[in-house]
């Protein structure tokens, strides 16, 4: 995923340089959020790059300075280190999955996530 991110920012020298800096992954986790729950906005202030992969229903995710729909299959990369102080969290969990903003049934393999959102997280260690 970091290689895809690196390709996506190749026109921005500062972003390309920052994303090229990598350390070993310190932790991985899968967190499951039920309908009606949120994840309050917070700053991790540890580690380095954070990779989030979203599965299940769509959520309203806040990162940096904006909110957006984080849909099943989407990926997000941000720097979770203290100097970057990226404020992030889940403001709302929707009842259905969407694809490009349109309600879309989940594939059979993900049907157990009906009305749930699963987040796979990989976090790099401190540099």
C-alpha positions as a printed Julia matrix, in Angstrom:
127×3 Matrix{Float64}:
   0.0     0.0    0.0
   2.86    2.4    0.73
   4.21    1.76  -2.78
   0.82    2.71  -4.24
   0.81    5.84  -2.08
   4.32    6.68  -3.23
   3.19    6.45  -6.85
   0.14    8.64  -6.11
   2.29   11.51  -4.78
   5.16   11.31  -7.28
   4.38   14.84  -8.56
   4.79   16.3   -5.04
   8.51   16.14  -4.12
   7.96   16.81  -0.4
   5.23   14.18  -0.06
   7.23   11.69  -2.15
  10.29   12.18   0.07
   8.24   11.83   3.27
   6.47    8.66   2.13
   9.78    7.1    1.04
  10.91    7.16   4.71
   9.95    3.78   6.17
  10.52    1.78   9.33
   9.46   -1.71  10.38
   5.8    -2.26  11.23
   5.32   -2.28  14.99
   1.72   -3.45  15.11
  -1.25   -4.63  13.15
  -4.82   -4.84  14.34
  -8.35   -5.39  13.1
 -10.94   -3.23  14.84
 -14.67   -3.81  14.32
 -17.16   -1.0   14.82
 -20.87   -1.71  15.23
 -23.64    0.47  13.89
 -24.22    3.48  16.12
 -20.67    3.66  17.48
 -18.0     6.23  16.74
 -14.3     6.64  17.3
 -13.73   10.06  18.89
 -11.27   12.3   17.09
  -7.79   11.83  18.51
  -4.07   12.1   17.77
  -1.99    8.91  18.04
   1.34   10.7   18.58
   3.34    7.49  18.13
   4.97    5.5   15.38
   5.29    6.72  11.83
   3.14    5.71   8.84
  -0.33    4.32   9.53
  -2.12    2.31   6.83
  -5.89    1.84   7.25
  -7.93   -0.53   5.07
 -11.72   -0.26   5.41
 -14.21   -3.12   4.97
 -17.96   -3.26   5.54
 -20.3    -0.31   5.79
 -19.34    3.23   4.89
 -18.2     5.6    7.63
 -17.74    9.34   7.83
 -14.02    9.56   8.62
 -12.2    12.67   9.74
  -8.47   13.06   9.09
  -6.29   16.14   9.08
  -8.74   18.89   8.39
 -11.65   17.27   6.57
 -14.36   14.61   6.71
 -15.01   12.14   3.9
 -16.83    8.89   3.18
 -14.47    5.98   3.82
 -15.97    3.09   1.84
 -15.39   -0.67   1.86
 -12.14   -1.37   0.04
 -10.71    2.13   0.56
  -7.22    2.68   1.96
  -5.86    5.67   3.85
  -2.23    6.44   4.67
  -1.18    9.13   7.14
   1.72    9.89   9.42
   0.78    9.07  13.01
   3.94   10.48  14.61
   3.78   13.16  17.29
   5.29   15.97  15.14
   2.56   15.49  12.51
  -0.31   15.46  15.03
  -2.94   14.13  12.6
  -6.34   14.43  14.24
  -8.54   11.56  13.04
 -11.6     9.51  13.98
 -14.95    8.1   12.88
 -17.79   10.61  13.15
 -20.57    8.36  11.86
 -21.15    4.76  10.78
 -23.75    4.39   8.04
 -26.19    1.49   7.75
 -25.06    0.41   4.28
 -21.95   -0.02   2.22
 -21.4     2.32  -0.7
 -19.2     2.3   -3.75
 -18.4     5.73  -5.2
 -21.29    7.13  -3.16
 -23.97    4.67  -4.3
 -25.49    2.0   -2.03
 -23.89   -1.31  -2.96
 -24.36   -4.74  -1.37
 -21.23   -6.23   0.13
 -19.77   -9.33  -1.57
 -20.93  -12.61  -0.05
 -17.51  -13.04   1.59
 -18.1    -9.85   3.62
 -21.8   -10.38   4.39
 -20.96  -10.88   8.08
 -20.02   -7.18   8.11
 -23.58   -6.12   7.34
 -24.06   -3.03   9.56
 -20.45   -3.24  10.78
 -17.16   -1.71   9.72
 -13.83   -3.48  10.05
 -10.59   -1.52   9.95
  -7.31   -3.27   9.29
  -4.48   -1.13  10.68
  -0.77   -1.45  10.14
   1.47    0.97  12.07
   5.16    1.57  11.61
   7.49    1.8   14.56
   9.08    5.05  15.67
  11.95    6.01  13.4
